[in-house]
Short mmCIF file of C-alpha atoms in Angstrom, two decimals:
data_model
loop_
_atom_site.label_atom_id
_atom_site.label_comp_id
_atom_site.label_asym_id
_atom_site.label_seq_id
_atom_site.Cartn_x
_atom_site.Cartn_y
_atom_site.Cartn_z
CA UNK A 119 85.13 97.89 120.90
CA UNK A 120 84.18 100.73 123.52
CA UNK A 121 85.63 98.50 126.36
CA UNK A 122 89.33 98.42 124.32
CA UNK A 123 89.37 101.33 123.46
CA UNK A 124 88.47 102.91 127.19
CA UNK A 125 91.19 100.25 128.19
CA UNK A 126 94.04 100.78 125.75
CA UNK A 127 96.76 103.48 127.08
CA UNK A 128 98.77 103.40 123.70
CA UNK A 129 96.37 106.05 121.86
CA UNK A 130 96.50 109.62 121.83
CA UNK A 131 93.82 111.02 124.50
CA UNK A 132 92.23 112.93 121.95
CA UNK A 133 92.24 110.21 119.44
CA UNK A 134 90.43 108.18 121.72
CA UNK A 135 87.55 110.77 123.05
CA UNK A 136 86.94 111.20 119.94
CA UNK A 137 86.35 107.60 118.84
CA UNK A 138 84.34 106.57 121.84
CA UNK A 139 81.96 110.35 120.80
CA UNK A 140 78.42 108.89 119.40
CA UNK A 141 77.93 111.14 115.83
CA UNK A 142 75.50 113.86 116.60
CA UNK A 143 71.87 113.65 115.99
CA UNK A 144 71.80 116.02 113.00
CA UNK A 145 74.49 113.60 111.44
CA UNK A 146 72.75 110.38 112.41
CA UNK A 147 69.43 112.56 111.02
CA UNK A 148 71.12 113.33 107.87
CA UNK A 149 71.67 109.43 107.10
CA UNK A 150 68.04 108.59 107.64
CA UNK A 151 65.33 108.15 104.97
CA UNK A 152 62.83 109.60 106.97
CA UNK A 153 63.56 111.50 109.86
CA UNK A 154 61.81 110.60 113.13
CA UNK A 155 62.84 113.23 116.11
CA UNK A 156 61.52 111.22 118.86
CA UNK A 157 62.96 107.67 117.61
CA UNK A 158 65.91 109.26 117.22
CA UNK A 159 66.32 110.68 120.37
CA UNK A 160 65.80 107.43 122.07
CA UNK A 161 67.98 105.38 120.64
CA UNK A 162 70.56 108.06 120.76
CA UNK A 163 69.80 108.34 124.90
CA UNK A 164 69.25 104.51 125.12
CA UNK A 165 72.58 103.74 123.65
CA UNK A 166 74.45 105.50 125.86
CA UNK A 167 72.62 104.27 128.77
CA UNK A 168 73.33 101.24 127.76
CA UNK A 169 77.02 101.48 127.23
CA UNK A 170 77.39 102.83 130.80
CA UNK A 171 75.11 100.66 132.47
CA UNK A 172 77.55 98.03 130.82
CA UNK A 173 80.67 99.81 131.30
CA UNK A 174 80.52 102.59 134.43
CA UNK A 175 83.30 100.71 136.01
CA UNK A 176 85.49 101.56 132.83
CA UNK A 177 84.04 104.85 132.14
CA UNK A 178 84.73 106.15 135.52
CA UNK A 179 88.56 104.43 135.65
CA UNK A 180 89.03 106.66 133.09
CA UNK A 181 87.52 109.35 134.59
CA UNK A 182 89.43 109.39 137.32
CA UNK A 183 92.99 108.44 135.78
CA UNK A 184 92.61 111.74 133.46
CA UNK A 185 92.17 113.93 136.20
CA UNK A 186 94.80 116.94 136.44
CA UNK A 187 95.59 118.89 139.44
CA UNK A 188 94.32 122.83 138.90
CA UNK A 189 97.80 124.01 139.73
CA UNK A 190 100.12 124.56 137.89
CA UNK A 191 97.87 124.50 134.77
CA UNK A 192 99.04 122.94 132.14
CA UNK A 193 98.03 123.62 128.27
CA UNK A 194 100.11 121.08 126.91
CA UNK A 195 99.11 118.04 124.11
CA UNK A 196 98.92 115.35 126.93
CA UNK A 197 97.02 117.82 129.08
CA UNK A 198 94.36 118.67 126.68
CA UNK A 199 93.79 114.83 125.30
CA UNK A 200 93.53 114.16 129.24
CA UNK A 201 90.59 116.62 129.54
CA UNK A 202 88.63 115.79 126.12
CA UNK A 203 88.87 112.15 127.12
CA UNK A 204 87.61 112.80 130.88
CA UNK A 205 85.19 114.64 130.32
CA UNK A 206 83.68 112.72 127.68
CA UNK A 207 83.82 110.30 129.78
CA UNK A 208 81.60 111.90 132.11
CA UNK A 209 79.28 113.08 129.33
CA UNK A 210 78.73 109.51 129.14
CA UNK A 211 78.00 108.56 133.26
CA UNK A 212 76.02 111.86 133.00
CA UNK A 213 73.58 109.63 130.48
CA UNK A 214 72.69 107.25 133.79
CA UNK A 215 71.90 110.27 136.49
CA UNK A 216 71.96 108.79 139.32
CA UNK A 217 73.04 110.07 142.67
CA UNK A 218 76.70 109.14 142.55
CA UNK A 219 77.29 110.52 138.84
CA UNK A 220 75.22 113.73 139.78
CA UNK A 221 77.37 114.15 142.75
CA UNK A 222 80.39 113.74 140.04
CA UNK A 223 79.17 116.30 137.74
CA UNK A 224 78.77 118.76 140.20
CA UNK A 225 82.18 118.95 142.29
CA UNK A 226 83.88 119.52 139.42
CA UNK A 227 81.54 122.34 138.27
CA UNK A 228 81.86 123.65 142.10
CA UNK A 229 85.03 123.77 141.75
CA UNK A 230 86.63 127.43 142.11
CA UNK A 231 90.18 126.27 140.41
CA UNK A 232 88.81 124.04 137.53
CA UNK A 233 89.36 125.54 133.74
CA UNK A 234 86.85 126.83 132.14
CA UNK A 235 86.43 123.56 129.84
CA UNK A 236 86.25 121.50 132.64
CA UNK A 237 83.61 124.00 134.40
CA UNK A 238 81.48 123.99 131.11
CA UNK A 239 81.85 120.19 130.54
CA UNK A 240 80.63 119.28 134.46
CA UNK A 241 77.51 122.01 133.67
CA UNK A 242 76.91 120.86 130.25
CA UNK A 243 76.70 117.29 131.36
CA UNK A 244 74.30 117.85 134.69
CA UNK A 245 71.88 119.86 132.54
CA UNK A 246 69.75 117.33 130.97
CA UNK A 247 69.80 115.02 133.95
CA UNK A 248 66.53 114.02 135.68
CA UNK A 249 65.67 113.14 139.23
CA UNK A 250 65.42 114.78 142.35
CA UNK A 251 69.27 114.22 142.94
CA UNK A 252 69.59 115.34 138.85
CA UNK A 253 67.42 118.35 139.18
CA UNK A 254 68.89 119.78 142.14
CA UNK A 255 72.64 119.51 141.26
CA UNK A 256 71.40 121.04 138.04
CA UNK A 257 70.09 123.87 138.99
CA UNK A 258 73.01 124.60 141.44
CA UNK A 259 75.67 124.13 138.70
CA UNK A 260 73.78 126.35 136.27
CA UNK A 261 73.04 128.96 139.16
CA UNK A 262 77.37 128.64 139.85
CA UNK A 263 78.44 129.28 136.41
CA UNK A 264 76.07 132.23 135.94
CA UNK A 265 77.37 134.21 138.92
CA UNK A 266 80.96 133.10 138.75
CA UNK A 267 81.44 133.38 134.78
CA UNK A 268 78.52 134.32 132.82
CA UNK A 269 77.43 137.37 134.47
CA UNK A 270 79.03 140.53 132.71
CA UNK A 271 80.67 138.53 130.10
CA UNK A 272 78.88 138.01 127.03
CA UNK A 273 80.73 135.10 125.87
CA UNK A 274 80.37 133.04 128.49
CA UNK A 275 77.25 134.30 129.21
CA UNK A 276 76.02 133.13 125.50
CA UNK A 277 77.74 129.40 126.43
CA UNK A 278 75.17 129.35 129.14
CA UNK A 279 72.16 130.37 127.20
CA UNK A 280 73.41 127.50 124.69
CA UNK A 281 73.89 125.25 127.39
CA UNK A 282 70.33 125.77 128.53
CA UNK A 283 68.56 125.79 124.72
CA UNK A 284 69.51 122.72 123.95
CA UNK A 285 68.78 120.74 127.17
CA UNK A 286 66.76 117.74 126.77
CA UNK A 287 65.14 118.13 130.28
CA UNK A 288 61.36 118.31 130.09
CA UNK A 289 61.49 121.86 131.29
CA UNK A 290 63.28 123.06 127.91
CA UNK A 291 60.46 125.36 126.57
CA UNK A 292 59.82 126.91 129.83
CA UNK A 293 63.34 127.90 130.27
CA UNK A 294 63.79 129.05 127.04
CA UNK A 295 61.09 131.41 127.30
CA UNK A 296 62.25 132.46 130.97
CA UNK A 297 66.02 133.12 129.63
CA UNK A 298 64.19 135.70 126.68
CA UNK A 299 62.57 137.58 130.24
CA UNK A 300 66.74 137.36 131.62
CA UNK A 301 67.84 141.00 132.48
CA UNK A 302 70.91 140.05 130.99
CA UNK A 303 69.47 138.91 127.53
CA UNK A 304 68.35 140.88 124.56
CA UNK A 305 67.02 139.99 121.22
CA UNK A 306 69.03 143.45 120.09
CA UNK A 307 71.96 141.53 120.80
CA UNK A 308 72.58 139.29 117.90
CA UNK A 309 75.51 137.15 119.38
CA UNK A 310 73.04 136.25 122.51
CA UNK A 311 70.21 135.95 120.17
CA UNK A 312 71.50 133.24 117.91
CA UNK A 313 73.04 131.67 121.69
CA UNK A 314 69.72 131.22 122.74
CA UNK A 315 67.64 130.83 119.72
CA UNK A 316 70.17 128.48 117.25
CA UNK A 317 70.64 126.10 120.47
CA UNK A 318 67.05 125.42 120.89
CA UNK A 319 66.53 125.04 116.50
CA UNK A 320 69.01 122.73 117.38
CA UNK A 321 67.30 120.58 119.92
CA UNK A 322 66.61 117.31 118.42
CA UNK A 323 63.29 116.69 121.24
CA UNK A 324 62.08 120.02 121.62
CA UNK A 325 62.62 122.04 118.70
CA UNK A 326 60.71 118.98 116.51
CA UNK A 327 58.09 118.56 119.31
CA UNK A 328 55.10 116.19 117.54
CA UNK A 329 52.47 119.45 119.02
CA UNK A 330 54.76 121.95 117.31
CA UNK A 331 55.30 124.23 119.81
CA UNK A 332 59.06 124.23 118.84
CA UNK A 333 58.30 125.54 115.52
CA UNK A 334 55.77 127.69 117.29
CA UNK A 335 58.36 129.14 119.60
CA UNK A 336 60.63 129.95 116.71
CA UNK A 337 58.29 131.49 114.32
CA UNK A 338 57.27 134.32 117.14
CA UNK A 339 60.99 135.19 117.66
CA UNK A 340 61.58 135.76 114.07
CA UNK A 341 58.89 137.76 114.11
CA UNK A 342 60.17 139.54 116.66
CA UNK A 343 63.36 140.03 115.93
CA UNK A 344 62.02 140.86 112.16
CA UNK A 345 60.86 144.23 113.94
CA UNK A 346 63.87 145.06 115.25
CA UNK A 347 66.33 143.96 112.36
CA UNK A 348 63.99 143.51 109.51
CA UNK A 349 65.66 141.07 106.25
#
């Protein structure tokens, strides 16, 4: 079903992103009895590895046929379908990490004419990948975005804090608590607050870690944020 739909050029772009998009883990959490963080998290990671590892030919065909020039830009229907289905797409390769997919994910977040959903897309997908190759081009893209987008503008600085919180890199907790030390983060600021904080509740792995240091994590910023905006 994955490989028609990735080869059928009838549908609407859109249309088909969004049918080849897995349900999120809170919805696939939501449908089970009892949930299980960890199971879920693997199954979630080992079915996309194993579409790609089935289909990366067809993924990145479709990759590359949905690529737009950066000038002129267009906003149109087509346009838009053409990014949502590349770059989920490359969401998917991203699940593999391996040198050529890195190198993927991070010339189009390098590059200086790409929209911003492409820019966020490229970072968003090179954050949870692991491996020397993984690690590296990570840290570059995140570095990039930072100094080109995020820095002195709270919204896009708050895209990168969410970015970062719900990673599913082994690092996650030590980043989290390196962003709260940020000069550019505040827990006074509620709209960076919740960027930072609500991502990482939201990370499946992390947040539900079987030692509880997710919980553990949480319950001191509410605490601390209780003495500066008590409820």
């Amino acid at each position: 079903a994955v490989r028609r739909n990735l080869a059928d050029a009838a549908t609407d772009r859109s249309l088909k992103a969004y049918a080849l998009s897995l349900p999120s883990m809170g919805t696939l959490a939501e449908e089970m009895a009892v949930i299980d963080p960890e199971a879920l998290v693997k199954a979630y990671h080992l079915t996309q590895r194993g579409l790609v590892l089935a289909l990366r030919a067809d993924f990145e065909a479709v990759y590359a046929a949905n690529a737009l020039p950066s000038v002129p830009f267009r906003a149109d229907r087509e346009a838009i379908g053409m990014r949502r289905l590349k770059n989920t797409c490359l969401g998917y390769l991203a699940a593999i990490s391996d040198d050529a997919v890195c190198a993927m994910c991070l010339k189009q977040a390098r590059d200086e004419g790409a929209c911003m959903t492409d820019v966020l897309a490229a970072t968003a997908s090179l954050a949870s990948c692991d491996g020397a190759a993984g690690a590296a081009a990570k840290e570059e893209a995140l570095a990039l975005f930072y100094s080109r987008h995020a820095k002195g503008n709270d919204l896009l600085f708050g895209k990168w804090l969410m970015i970062q919180g719900g990673v599913d890199s082994p690092d996650c907790l030590e980043r989290v608590n390196a962003l709260l030390a940020h000069p550019d983060f505040s827990l006074k600021n509620p709209n960076k607050s919740r960027a930072l904080i609500g991502s990482f509740a939201g990370n499946m792995r992390h947040f539900h870690a079987a030692d509880g240091s997710g919980y553990r994590w949480l319950a001191d910023r509410i605490l601390e944020v209780e003495k500066i905006n008590p409820q």
